[in-house]
CSV table of C-alpha atoms in Angstrom, one decimal:
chain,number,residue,atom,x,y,z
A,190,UNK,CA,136.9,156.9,134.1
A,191,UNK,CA,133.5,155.8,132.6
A,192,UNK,CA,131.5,153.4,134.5
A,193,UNK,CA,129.2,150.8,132.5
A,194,UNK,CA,125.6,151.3,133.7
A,195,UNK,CA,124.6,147.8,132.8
A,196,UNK,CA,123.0,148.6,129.7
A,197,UNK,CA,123.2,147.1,126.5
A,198,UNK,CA,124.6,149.6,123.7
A,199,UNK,CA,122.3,150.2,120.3
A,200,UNK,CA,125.3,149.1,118.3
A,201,UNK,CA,125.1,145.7,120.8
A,202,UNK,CA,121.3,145.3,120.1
A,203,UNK,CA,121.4,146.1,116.7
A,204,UNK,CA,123.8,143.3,116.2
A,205,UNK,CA,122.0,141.0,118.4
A,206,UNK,CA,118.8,141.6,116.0
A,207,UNK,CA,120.4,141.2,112.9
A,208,UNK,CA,122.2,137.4,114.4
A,209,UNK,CA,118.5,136.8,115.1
A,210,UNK,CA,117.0,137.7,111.9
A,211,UNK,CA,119.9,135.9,109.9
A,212,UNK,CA,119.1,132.7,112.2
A,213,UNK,CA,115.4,133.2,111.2
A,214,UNK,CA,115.9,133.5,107.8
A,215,UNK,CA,118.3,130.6,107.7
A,216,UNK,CA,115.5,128.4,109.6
A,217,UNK,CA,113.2,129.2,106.8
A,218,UNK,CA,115.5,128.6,104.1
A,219,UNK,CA,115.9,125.0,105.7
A,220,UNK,CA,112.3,124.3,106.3
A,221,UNK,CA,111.5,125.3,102.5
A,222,UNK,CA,114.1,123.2,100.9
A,223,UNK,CA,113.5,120.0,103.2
A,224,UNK,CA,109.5,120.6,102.5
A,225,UNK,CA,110.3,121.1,98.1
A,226,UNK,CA,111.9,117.6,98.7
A,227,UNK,CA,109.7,115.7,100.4
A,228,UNK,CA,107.0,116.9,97.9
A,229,UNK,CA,108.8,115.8,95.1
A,230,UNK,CA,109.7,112.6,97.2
A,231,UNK,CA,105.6,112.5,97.9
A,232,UNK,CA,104.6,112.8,94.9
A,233,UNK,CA,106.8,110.0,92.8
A,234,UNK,CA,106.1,107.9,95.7
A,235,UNK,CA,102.2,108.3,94.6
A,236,UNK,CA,102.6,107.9,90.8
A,237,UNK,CA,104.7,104.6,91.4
A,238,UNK,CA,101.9,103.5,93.7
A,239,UNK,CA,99.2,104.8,90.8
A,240,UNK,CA,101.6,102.9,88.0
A,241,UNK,CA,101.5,100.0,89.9
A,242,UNK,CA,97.4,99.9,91.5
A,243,UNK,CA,96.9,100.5,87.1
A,244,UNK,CA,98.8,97.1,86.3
A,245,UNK,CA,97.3,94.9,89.0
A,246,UNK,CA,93.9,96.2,88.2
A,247,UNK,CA,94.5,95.6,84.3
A,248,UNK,CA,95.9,92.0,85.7
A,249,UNK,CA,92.8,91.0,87.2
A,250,UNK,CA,90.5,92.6,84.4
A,251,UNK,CA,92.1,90.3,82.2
A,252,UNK,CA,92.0,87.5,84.4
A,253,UNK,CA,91.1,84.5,82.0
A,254,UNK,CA,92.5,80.9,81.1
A,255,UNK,CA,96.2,81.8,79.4
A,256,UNK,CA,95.2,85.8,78.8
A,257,UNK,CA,98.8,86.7,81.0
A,258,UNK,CA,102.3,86.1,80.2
A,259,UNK,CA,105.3,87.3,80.5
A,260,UNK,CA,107.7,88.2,77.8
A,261,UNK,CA,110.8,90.6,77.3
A,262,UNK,CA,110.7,93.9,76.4
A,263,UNK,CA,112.9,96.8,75.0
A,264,UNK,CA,114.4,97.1,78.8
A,265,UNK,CA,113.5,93.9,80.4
A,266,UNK,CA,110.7,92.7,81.5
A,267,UNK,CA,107.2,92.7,79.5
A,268,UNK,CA,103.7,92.3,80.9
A,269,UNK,CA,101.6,90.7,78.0
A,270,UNK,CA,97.7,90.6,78.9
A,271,UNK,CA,96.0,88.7,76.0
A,272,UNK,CA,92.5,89.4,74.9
A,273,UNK,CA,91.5,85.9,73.5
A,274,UNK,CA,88.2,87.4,71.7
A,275,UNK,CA,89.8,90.3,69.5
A,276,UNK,CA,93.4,88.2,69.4
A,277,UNK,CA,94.8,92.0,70.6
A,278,UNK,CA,97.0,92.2,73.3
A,279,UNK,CA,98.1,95.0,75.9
A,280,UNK,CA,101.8,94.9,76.4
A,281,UNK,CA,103.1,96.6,79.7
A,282,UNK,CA,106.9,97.4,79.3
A,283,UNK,CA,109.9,99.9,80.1
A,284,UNK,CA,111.4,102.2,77.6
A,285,UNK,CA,113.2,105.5,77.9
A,286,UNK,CA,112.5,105.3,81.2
A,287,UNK,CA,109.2,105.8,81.0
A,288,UNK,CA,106.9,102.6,81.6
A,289,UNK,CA,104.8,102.2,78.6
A,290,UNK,CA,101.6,100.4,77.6
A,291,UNK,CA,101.1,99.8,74.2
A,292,UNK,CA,97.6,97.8,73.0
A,293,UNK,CA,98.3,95.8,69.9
A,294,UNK,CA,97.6,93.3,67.2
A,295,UNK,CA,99.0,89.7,68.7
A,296,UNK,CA,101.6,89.5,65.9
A,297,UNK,CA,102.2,93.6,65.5
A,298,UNK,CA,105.9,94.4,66.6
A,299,UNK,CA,106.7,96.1,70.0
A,300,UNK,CA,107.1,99.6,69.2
A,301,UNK,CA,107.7,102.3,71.9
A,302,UNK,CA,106.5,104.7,69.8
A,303,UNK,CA,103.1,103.5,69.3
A,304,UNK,CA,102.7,102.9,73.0
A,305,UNK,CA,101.3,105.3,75.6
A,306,UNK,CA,103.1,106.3,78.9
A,307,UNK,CA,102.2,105.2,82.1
A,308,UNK,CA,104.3,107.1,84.8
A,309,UNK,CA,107.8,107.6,84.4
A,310,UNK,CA,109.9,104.6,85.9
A,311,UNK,CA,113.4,103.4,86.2
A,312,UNK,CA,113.2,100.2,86.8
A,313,UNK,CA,110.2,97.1,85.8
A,314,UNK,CA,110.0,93.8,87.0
A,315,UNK,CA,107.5,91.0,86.6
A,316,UNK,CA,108.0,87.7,87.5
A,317,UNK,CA,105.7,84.5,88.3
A,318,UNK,CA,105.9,84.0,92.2
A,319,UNK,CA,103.9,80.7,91.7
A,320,UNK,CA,101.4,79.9,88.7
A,321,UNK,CA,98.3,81.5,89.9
A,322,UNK,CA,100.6,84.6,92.0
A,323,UNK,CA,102.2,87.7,89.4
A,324,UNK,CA,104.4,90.0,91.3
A,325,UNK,CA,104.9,93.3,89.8
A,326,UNK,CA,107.8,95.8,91.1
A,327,UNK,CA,108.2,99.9,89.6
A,328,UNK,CA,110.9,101.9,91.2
A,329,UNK,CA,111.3,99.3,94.0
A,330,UNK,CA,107.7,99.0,95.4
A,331,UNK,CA,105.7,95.7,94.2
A,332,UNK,CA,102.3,94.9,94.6
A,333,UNK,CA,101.2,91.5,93.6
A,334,UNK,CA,98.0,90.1,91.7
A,335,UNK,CA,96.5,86.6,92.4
A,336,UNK,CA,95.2,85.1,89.4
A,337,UNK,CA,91.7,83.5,90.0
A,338,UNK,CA,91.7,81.3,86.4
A,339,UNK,CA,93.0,78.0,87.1
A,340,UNK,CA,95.6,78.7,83.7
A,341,UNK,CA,96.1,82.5,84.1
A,342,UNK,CA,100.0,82.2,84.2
A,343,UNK,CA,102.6,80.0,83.4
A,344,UNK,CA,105.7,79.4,86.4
């Protein structure tokens, strides 16, 4: 009869290594997948957040007596921002997912086309919170503007 000595076999510690290596491996598998989507979750986080600090500073550039509407667009909502000199107008709206500003004549049709994208966007909202108070959401974060002309919107 064979007595144990107390010792671990190299079959026993072979196994053991590999269960620990497999373990480590998984761990790093994890770490890399949960770190890929919380960059991709970073960085639409900060073009929503750049979309949206480009509309309120456009807002208040064009801050003047009746220069700001709102209108509807190809997908809802449309920012109009008037330029009362030239009679040109930007026009901030949604299409193809993609929120688009297009700089126009004051009577030229909307035309996606002829627009220029902004940051990619699912959903656009602009609405009048009080005359003087323009609350813009992208992708479920809003920022708002505060008008400083006495007309700038319209409730």
């Amino acid at each position: 009869m064979r007595r144990s000595s107390g010792r671990a076999t190299p079959a026993f510690s072979l196994a053991l290594f590999a269960l620990m290596l497999g373990c480590i491996l998984w761990l790093t598998a994890l770490g890399a997948g949960l770190y890929g989507r919380l960059t991709e979750s970073r960085a639409a986080n900060e073009q929503t957040r750049a979309a949206l600090g480009s509309l309120v500073t456009r807002v208040r550039a064009g801050d003047t007596a009746g220069a700001v509407r709102l209108d509807s667009g190809p997908e809802g909502d449309m920012l109009v921002l008037t330029d009362p000199d030239t009679g040109y107008e930007f026009r901030i709206y949604l299409a193809e997912g993609w929120l688009m500003e297009q700089f126009c004549a004051a009577d030229a049709a909307t035309d996606p086309a002829a627009a220029q994208p902004l940051a990619q966007a699912r959903e656009f909202t602009a609405q009048w919170v009080s005359p003087s108070l323009l609350r813009l959401t992208v992708d479920g974060d809003t920022a708002e503007a505060a008008l400083r002309s006495a007309e700038g919107g319209a409730a």
